[in-house]
Amino acid sequence: METVVSGIRSTGNLHLGNYYGAIQNFVKMQHEYNCYFFIADLHSLTTHPTPADLHGNVKQVLVEYLAAGIDPETATIYIQSDVPEVAELYLYLNMNAYLGELERATSFKDKVRASPDNVNAGLLTYPVLMAADIIIHKATKVPVGKDQEQHLEMARTFANRFNRLYNKEYFPEPFAFNFSDNLVKIPGLDGKGKMGKSEGEGNAVYLSDSPEVIRKKVMRAVSDSGPTTEYSEKPVEIQNLFDIIKVVSSADTYEHFDNLYNTCQIRYGDLKKQLAEDIIIATAPIREKINDIANDTLYLRQVARHGAIKARESASKTIREVREIIGFKSF
Ligand code: TRP
């Protein structure tokens, strides 16, 4: 059975984009592959190093993974920092990662541009750690969004380079993977790009948002004064709202508002009201579980320990073999 690895950085609550873009894939894949899903808390240190926030952020992602339906008996769910073998492999891979290729990574350049005062080596070698996450379990499939494509390509480069250097076909190549053919894209509510935490207040609907907060955010979503010619093309901010409706609402609802748009009778207040209610309904099962799971410390502890044991079993086997390949020997 093929092995799947994916992770989400622990920098706070998950939003609709995380859910429909990644976690829904995880939930489906867990039954068909040997899955490892982890919380990338080491990665979060590159941008979010505050000790007081760290544990809460990790807990939030763990709770939301579980509430969304990842089953810790079926998939292996673990916290990255619980598996020190990952950090060891990262060290070995760093020895053969070149400064030039790391500096050229788009995500690195974006981060440098965004915060020129915090260009730490961890940011530079972020893709090396990500490669270690993936190849430590010899994964071949990685469910991630389009924005991670370049990181996956680098993971293949590092895996292949290791194999070539030591003249052994040891690590398989990992590839980005989407469970369904149509990549689900969840735009933000700000009328611009994708839903994301760093895009500003009100742009993202979080899985943990209460119905009142969801209504408030959706009602404030950017729209315009409506079309004036029939069957005109939708401007980006309106298309965004329709894109979200397509994912969370029924086909009838989509058609209803599409018709009103095409005949210039649409009232965005009505559309937003409906959209908010449909988001509330779609996320209700997760929201209901979030609080219960968050309050069950015993269960969370058990899940984290169980996951760490399973992940370390696989990771320590790889590290044992890698040490041998590299040439470490005991006296
Ligand atoms: N870089 C990923 C992101 O920002 C998170 C991540 C870290 C990851 N390690 C990974 C994803 C390994 C897949 C596999 O979304």
Short mmCIF file of C-alpha atoms and ligand atoms in Angstrom, two decimals:
data_model
loop_
_atom_site.label_atom_id
_atom_site.label_comp_id
_atom_site.label_asym_id
_atom_site.label_seq_id
_atom_site.Cartn_x
_atom_site.Cartn_y
_atom_site.Cartn_z
CA MET A 1 0.00 0.00 0.00
CA GLU A 2 1.29 3.44 -0.90
CA THR A 3 2.24 5.80 1.89
CA VAL A 4 0.80 9.30 2.24
CA VAL A 5 2.24 12.12 4.34
CA SER A 6 0.85 15.58 4.88
CA GLY A 7 1.03 18.26 7.52
CA ILE A 8 -0.44 21.60 8.45
CA ARG A 9 1.56 24.26 10.23
CA SER A 10 0.33 25.03 13.72
CA THR A 11 -0.15 28.76 13.54
CA GLY A 12 -3.74 28.93 14.82
CA ASN A 13 -7.25 27.88 13.88
CA LEU A 14 -8.04 26.13 10.64
CA HIS A 15 -10.32 27.81 8.12
CA LEU A 16 -12.68 26.67 5.36
CA GLY A 17 -9.77 26.70 2.90
CA ASN A 18 -7.77 24.25 5.05
CA TYR A 19 -10.84 22.07 5.38
CA TYR A 20 -11.97 21.85 1.77
CA GLY A 21 -8.45 22.11 0.34
CA ALA A 22 -6.64 19.60 2.53
CA ILE A 23 -8.42 17.97 5.45
CA GLN A 24 -11.33 16.66 3.42
CA ASN A 25 -8.74 14.90 1.25
CA PHE A 26 -7.08 13.48 4.36
CA VAL A 27 -10.40 12.10 5.62
CA LYS A 28 -11.06 10.33 2.31
CA MET A 29 -7.50 9.08 1.83
CA GLN A 30 -7.13 7.53 5.26
CA HIS A 31 -9.15 4.50 4.18
CA GLU A 32 -7.16 3.83 1.02
CA TYR A 33 -3.56 4.55 1.93
CA ASN A 34 -1.09 4.17 4.72
CA CYS A 35 -1.51 7.73 6.02
CA TYR A 36 0.61 9.93 8.26
CA PHE A 37 -0.93 13.30 9.13
CA PHE A 38 1.05 15.56 11.38
CA ILE A 39 1.05 18.99 12.97
CA ALA A 40 4.08 20.94 11.78
CA ASP A 41 5.04 22.69 14.99
CA LEU A 42 8.76 22.77 14.14
CA HIS A 43 7.91 24.59 10.94
CA SER A 44 5.79 27.05 12.91
CA LEU A 45 8.90 28.16 14.82
CA THR A 46 10.20 29.83 11.65
CA THR A 47 7.49 32.49 11.95
CA HIS A 48 5.63 31.90 15.25
CA PRO A 49 8.22 31.31 18.01
CA THR A 50 6.15 32.55 21.01
CA PRO A 51 6.31 29.85 23.74
CA ALA A 52 3.01 30.93 25.31
CA ASP A 53 1.14 30.33 22.04
CA LEU A 54 2.82 27.15 20.87
CA HIS A 55 0.94 24.48 22.78
CA GLY A 56 -2.46 26.08 22.26
CA ASN A 57 -1.88 26.31 18.52
CA VAL A 58 -0.81 22.65 18.31
CA LYS A 59 -3.84 21.62 20.35
CA GLN A 60 -6.18 23.63 18.12
CA VAL A 61 -4.99 21.84 14.97
CA LEU A 62 -5.05 18.43 16.65
CA VAL A 63 -8.61 19.02 17.90
CA GLU A 64 -9.76 20.20 14.49
CA TYR A 65 -8.12 17.26 12.67
CA LEU A 66 -10.08 14.93 14.93
CA ALA A 67 -13.32 16.92 14.77
CA ALA A 68 -13.13 16.90 10.96
CA GLY A 69 -13.04 13.12 10.92
CA ILE A 70 -9.44 11.94 10.81
CA ASP A 71 -9.52 8.70 12.74
CA PRO A 72 -6.43 8.08 14.90
CA GLU A 73 -7.04 4.32 14.69
CA THR A 74 -6.98 4.41 10.89
CA ALA A 75 -4.40 7.08 10.11
CA THR A 76 -1.33 8.00 12.12
CA ILE A 77 -1.83 11.47 13.62
CA TYR A 78 1.20 12.97 15.32
CA ILE A 79 2.97 16.11 16.35
CA GLN A 80 6.17 16.76 14.39
CA SER A 81 8.27 17.67 17.44
CA ASP A 82 7.36 14.32 19.05
CA VAL A 83 9.41 12.58 16.37
CA PRO A 84 13.06 13.68 16.79
CA GLU A 85 14.09 11.39 13.93
CA VAL A 86 12.63 14.01 11.58
CA ALA A 87 15.07 16.60 12.92
CA GLU A 88 17.94 14.16 12.49
CA LEU A 89 17.08 13.43 8.86
CA TYR A 90 16.72 17.19 8.30
CA LEU A 91 20.31 17.62 9.50
CA TYR A 92 21.61 14.99 7.08
CA LEU A 93 19.63 16.43 4.16
CA ASN A 94 20.93 19.92 4.97
CA MET A 95 24.46 18.75 4.22
CA ASN A 96 23.49 18.32 0.59
CA ALA A 97 21.07 21.20 0.11
CA TYR A 98 22.62 24.10 -1.77
CA LEU A 99 22.32 27.71 -0.71
CA GLY A 100 21.44 28.78 -4.25
CA GLU A 101 18.49 26.45 -4.68
CA LEU A 102 17.13 27.33 -1.24
CA GLU A 103 17.39 31.06 -1.92
CA ARG A 104 15.50 30.63 -5.17
CA ALA A 105 12.42 29.05 -3.55
CA THR A 106 9.35 31.23 -4.11
CA SER A 107 8.05 30.86 -0.56
CA PHE A 108 11.43 31.92 0.83
CA LYS A 109 11.54 34.98 -1.39
CA ASP A 110 7.97 35.86 -0.34
CA LYS A 111 8.86 35.58 3.33
CA VAL A 112 11.98 37.71 2.90
CA ARG A 113 9.92 40.35 1.15
CA ALA A 114 7.21 40.24 3.82
CA SER A 115 9.54 40.36 6.85
CA PRO A 116 13.07 41.42 5.89
CA ASP A 117 14.01 41.67 9.58
CA ASN A 118 13.36 37.99 10.31
CA VAL A 119 15.27 36.04 7.70
CA ASN A 120 16.42 33.12 9.83
CA ALA A 121 18.13 29.96 8.57
CA GLY A 122 15.03 27.97 9.49
CA LEU A 123 13.07 29.85 6.85
CA LEU A 124 15.79 29.17 4.31
CA THR A 125 15.83 25.44 5.05
CA TYR A 126 12.04 25.13 5.48
CA PRO A 127 11.83 22.96 2.32
CA VAL A 128 14.55 20.64 3.67
CA LEU A 129 12.56 20.01 6.84
CA MET A 130 9.46 19.45 4.74
CA ALA A 131 11.36 16.93 2.61
CA ALA A 132 12.47 15.15 5.79
CA ASP A 133 8.81 15.01 6.97
CA ILE A 134 7.83 13.26 3.78
CA ILE A 135 10.68 10.90 2.99
CA ILE A 136 11.18 9.76 6.59
CA HIS A 137 8.10 7.56 5.97
CA LYS A 138 9.07 6.94 2.33
CA ALA A 139 5.84 8.54 1.20
CA THR A 140 4.97 8.75 -2.48
CA LYS A 141 1.79 10.83 -2.24
CA VAL A 142 1.42 14.21 -0.55
CA PRO A 143 -2.04 15.83 -0.47
CA VAL A 144 -1.31 19.56 -0.62
CA GLY A 145 -2.49 22.60 -2.51
CA LYS A 146 -0.97 24.13 -5.60
CA ASP A 147 1.17 26.52 -3.53
CA GLN A 148 3.24 23.58 -2.23
CA GLU A 149 4.14 22.22 -5.66
CA GLN A 150 7.62 23.77 -5.62
CA HIS A 151 8.36 22.36 -2.16
CA LEU A 152 7.42 18.91 -3.42
CA GLU A 153 9.75 19.31 -6.34
CA MET A 154 12.54 20.17 -3.91
CA ALA A 155 11.70 17.11 -1.82
CA ARG A 156 12.16 14.99 -4.94
CA THR A 157 15.47 16.72 -5.61
CA PHE A 158 16.76 16.02 -2.08
CA ALA A 159 15.57 12.41 -2.15
CA ASN A 160 17.19 11.78 -5.54
CA ARG A 161 20.39 13.52 -4.53
CA PHE A 162 20.69 11.32 -1.45
CA ASN A 163 20.17 8.23 -3.57
CA ARG A 164 22.76 9.35 -6.09
CA LEU A 165 25.31 10.40 -3.49
CA TYR A 166 25.18 7.05 -1.74
CA ASN A 167 24.56 5.10 -4.89
CA LYS A 168 21.47 3.38 -3.57
CA GLU A 169 17.81 3.57 -4.61
CA TYR A 170 16.67 4.23 -1.08
CA PHE A 171 14.08 7.06 -1.01
CA PRO A 172 11.13 6.94 -3.45
CA GLU A 173 10.01 10.18 -5.12
CA PRO A 174 7.05 11.97 -3.48
CA PHE A 175 4.40 13.68 -5.61
CA ALA A 176 1.64 16.17 -4.85
CA PHE A 177 -1.74 14.50 -4.85
CA ASN A 178 -5.37 15.49 -4.88
CA PHE A 179 -8.07 13.01 -4.04
CA SER A 180 -10.62 14.48 -6.41
CA ASP A 181 -9.76 15.67 -9.91
CA ASN A 182 -11.15 19.14 -9.43
CA LEU A 183 -8.93 21.12 -7.11
CA VAL A 184 -11.25 22.83 -4.65
CA LYS A 185 -10.32 26.45 -4.27
CA ILE A 186 -11.80 28.46 -1.43
CA PRO A 187 -11.39 32.19 -2.02
CA GLY A 188 -11.31 34.68 0.84
CA LEU A 189 -14.09 37.12 1.71
CA ASP A 190 -11.98 40.19 0.92
CA GLY A 191 -12.73 40.07 -2.79
CA LYS A 192 -9.15 39.18 -3.72
CA GLY A 193 -7.18 35.93 -3.44
CA LYS A 194 -7.41 32.76 -1.43
CA MET A 195 -8.72 32.32 2.07
CA GLY A 196 -5.86 32.62 4.53
CA LYS A 197 -4.88 33.68 8.00
CA SER A 198 -2.34 36.23 6.88
CA GLU A 199 -4.74 38.02 4.55
CA GLY A 200 -6.34 40.16 7.24
CA GLU A 201 -9.25 40.05 9.68
CA GLY A 202 -12.53 38.89 8.26
CA ASN A 203 -11.06 37.25 5.17
CA ALA A 204 -11.27 33.72 6.59
CA VAL A 205 -14.11 31.74 8.17
CA TYR A 206 -12.66 29.45 10.84
CA LEU A 207 -14.02 26.01 11.64
CA SER A 208 -14.33 27.16 15.25
CA ASP A 209 -16.25 30.37 14.44
CA SER A 210 -19.69 30.60 16.05
CA PRO A 211 -22.76 31.02 13.81
CA GLU A 212 -22.96 34.68 14.85
CA VAL A 213 -19.35 35.32 13.82
CA ILE A 214 -19.86 33.47 10.53
CA ARG A 215 -22.94 35.61 9.74
CA LYS A 216 -21.05 38.79 10.56
CA LYS A 217 -18.04 37.88 8.40
CA VAL A 218 -20.11 36.78 5.42
CA MET A 219 -22.37 39.83 5.53
CA ARG A 220 -19.24 42.00 5.42
CA ALA A 221 -17.73 40.12 2.46
CA VAL A 222 -16.79 42.38 -0.42
CA SER A 223 -19.44 42.61 -3.17
CA ASP A 224 -20.63 45.35 -5.52
CA SER A 225 -23.84 47.12 -6.52
CA GLY A 226 -24.93 44.35 -8.89
CA PRO A 227 -24.91 43.71 -12.65
CA THR A 228 -26.57 46.11 -15.06
CA THR A 229 -26.48 43.98 -18.20
CA GLU A 230 -27.90 40.47 -18.39
CA TYR A 231 -25.53 37.52 -18.51
CA SER A 232 -22.48 39.69 -17.83
CA GLU A 233 -19.27 38.15 -16.54
CA LYS A 234 -18.98 38.13 -12.76
CA PRO A 235 -16.31 40.39 -11.26
CA VAL A 236 -13.73 38.59 -9.08
CA GLU A 237 -15.30 39.40 -5.70
CA ILE A 238 -18.70 38.13 -6.89
CA GLN A 239 -17.23 35.05 -8.54
CA ASN A 240 -15.53 34.33 -5.19
CA LEU A 241 -18.87 34.27 -3.39
CA PHE A 242 -20.31 31.97 -6.04
CA ASP A 243 -17.23 29.72 -5.71
CA ILE A 244 -17.89 29.29 -1.99
CA ILE A 245 -21.60 28.66 -2.65
CA LYS A 246 -20.62 25.94 -5.10
CA VAL A 247 -18.76 24.13 -2.33
CA VAL A 248 -21.04 24.60 0.67
CA SER A 249 -24.56 25.05 -0.78
CA SER A 250 -26.87 22.82 -2.82
CA ALA A 251 -26.87 22.87 -6.62
CA ASP A 252 -30.37 24.40 -6.49
CA THR A 253 -29.17 27.31 -4.40
CA TYR A 254 -26.29 27.94 -6.78
CA GLU A 255 -28.62 27.94 -9.76
CA HIS A 256 -31.15 30.15 -8.03
CA PHE A 257 -28.64 32.94 -7.41
CA ASP A 258 -26.93 32.42 -10.73
CA ASN A 259 -30.27 33.00 -12.47
CA LEU A 260 -30.95 36.11 -10.41
CA TYR A 261 -27.49 37.39 -11.30
CA ASN A 262 -27.97 36.71 -14.99
CA THR A 263 -31.30 38.55 -15.02
CA CYS A 264 -29.94 41.47 -12.97
CA GLN A 265 -32.32 40.81 -10.10
CA ILE A 266 -29.77 39.68 -7.58
CA ARG A 267 -29.66 41.17 -4.08
CA TYR A 268 -26.34 40.37 -2.47
CA GLY A 269 -27.83 40.73 1.02
CA ASP A 270 -30.05 37.73 0.28
CA LEU A 271 -27.20 35.77 -1.26
CA LYS A 272 -24.96 36.41 1.74
CA LYS A 273 -27.68 35.46 4.21
CA GLN A 274 -28.15 32.15 2.43
CA LEU A 275 -24.39 31.60 2.12
CA ALA A 276 -23.85 32.24 5.83
CA GLU A 277 -26.59 29.75 6.77
CA ASP A 278 -25.15 27.13 4.42
CA ILE A 279 -21.64 27.57 5.84
CA ILE A 280 -23.11 27.24 9.33
CA ILE A 281 -24.88 24.00 8.35
CA ALA A 282 -21.85 22.58 6.50
CA THR A 283 -19.52 23.17 9.43
CA ALA A 284 -21.97 22.34 12.23
CA PRO A 285 -20.84 18.71 12.72
CA ILE A 286 -17.22 19.85 13.10
CA ARG A 287 -18.06 22.81 15.31
CA GLU A 288 -20.11 20.62 17.63
CA LYS A 289 -17.23 18.21 18.10
CA ILE A 290 -14.50 20.84 18.54
CA ASN A 291 -15.55 21.83 22.05
CA ASP A 292 -16.10 18.28 23.29
CA ILE A 293 -12.75 17.10 21.99
CA ALA A 294 -10.93 20.21 23.22
CA ASN A 295 -12.19 19.52 26.74
CA ASP A 296 -11.14 15.87 26.70
CA THR A 297 -7.50 16.19 27.73
CA LEU A 298 -7.19 12.49 28.45
CA TYR A 299 -8.28 11.57 24.93
CA LEU A 300 -5.97 14.14 23.32
CA ARG A 301 -3.04 12.86 25.36
CA GLN A 302 -3.81 9.31 24.31
CA VAL A 303 -4.11 10.26 20.62
CA ALA A 304 -0.82 12.19 20.69
CA ARG A 305 1.06 9.38 22.45
CA HIS A 306 -0.35 6.67 20.23
CA GLY A 307 0.47 8.72 17.11
CA ALA A 308 4.01 9.48 18.27
CA ILE A 309 4.68 5.78 18.88
CA LYS A 310 3.41 4.76 15.45
CA ALA A 311 5.25 7.59 13.67
CA ARG A 312 8.50 6.86 15.50
CA GLU A 313 8.30 3.19 14.57
CA SER A 314 8.39 4.09 10.91
CA ALA A 315 10.83 7.02 11.33
CA SER A 316 13.37 5.18 13.46
CA LYS A 317 13.56 2.34 10.94
CA THR A 318 14.45 4.88 8.25
CA ILE A 319 17.01 6.62 10.48
CA ARG A 320 18.66 3.30 11.32
CA GLU A 321 19.04 2.51 7.63
CA VAL A 322 20.12 6.05 6.73
CA ARG A 323 22.85 6.04 9.37
CA GLU A 324 24.14 2.80 7.95
CA ILE A 325 24.06 4.13 4.38
CA ILE A 326 25.90 7.30 5.43
CA GLY A 327 28.55 5.16 7.09
CA PHE A 328 28.09 5.67 10.82
CA LYS A 329 29.21 2.60 12.73
CA SER A 330 29.30 1.75 16.40
CA PHE A 331 32.48 0.49 18.05
N1 TRP B 1 4.54 23.58 4.03
C1 TRP B 1 3.21 23.07 4.29
C2 TRP B 1 2.24 24.23 4.27
O1 TRP B 1 2.60 25.35 4.54
C3 TRP B 1 3.14 22.36 5.63
C4 TRP B 1 4.01 21.16 5.64
C5 TRP B 1 5.15 20.98 6.36
C6 TRP B 1 3.81 19.96 4.90
N2 TRP B 1 5.68 19.75 6.15
C7 TRP B 1 4.89 19.09 5.26
C8 TRP B 1 2.85 19.53 3.99
C9 TRP B 1 5.00 17.82 4.69
C10 TRP B 1 2.97 18.26 3.43
C11 TRP B 1 4.04 17.41 3.78
O2 TRP B 1 1.09 24.02 4.02
#
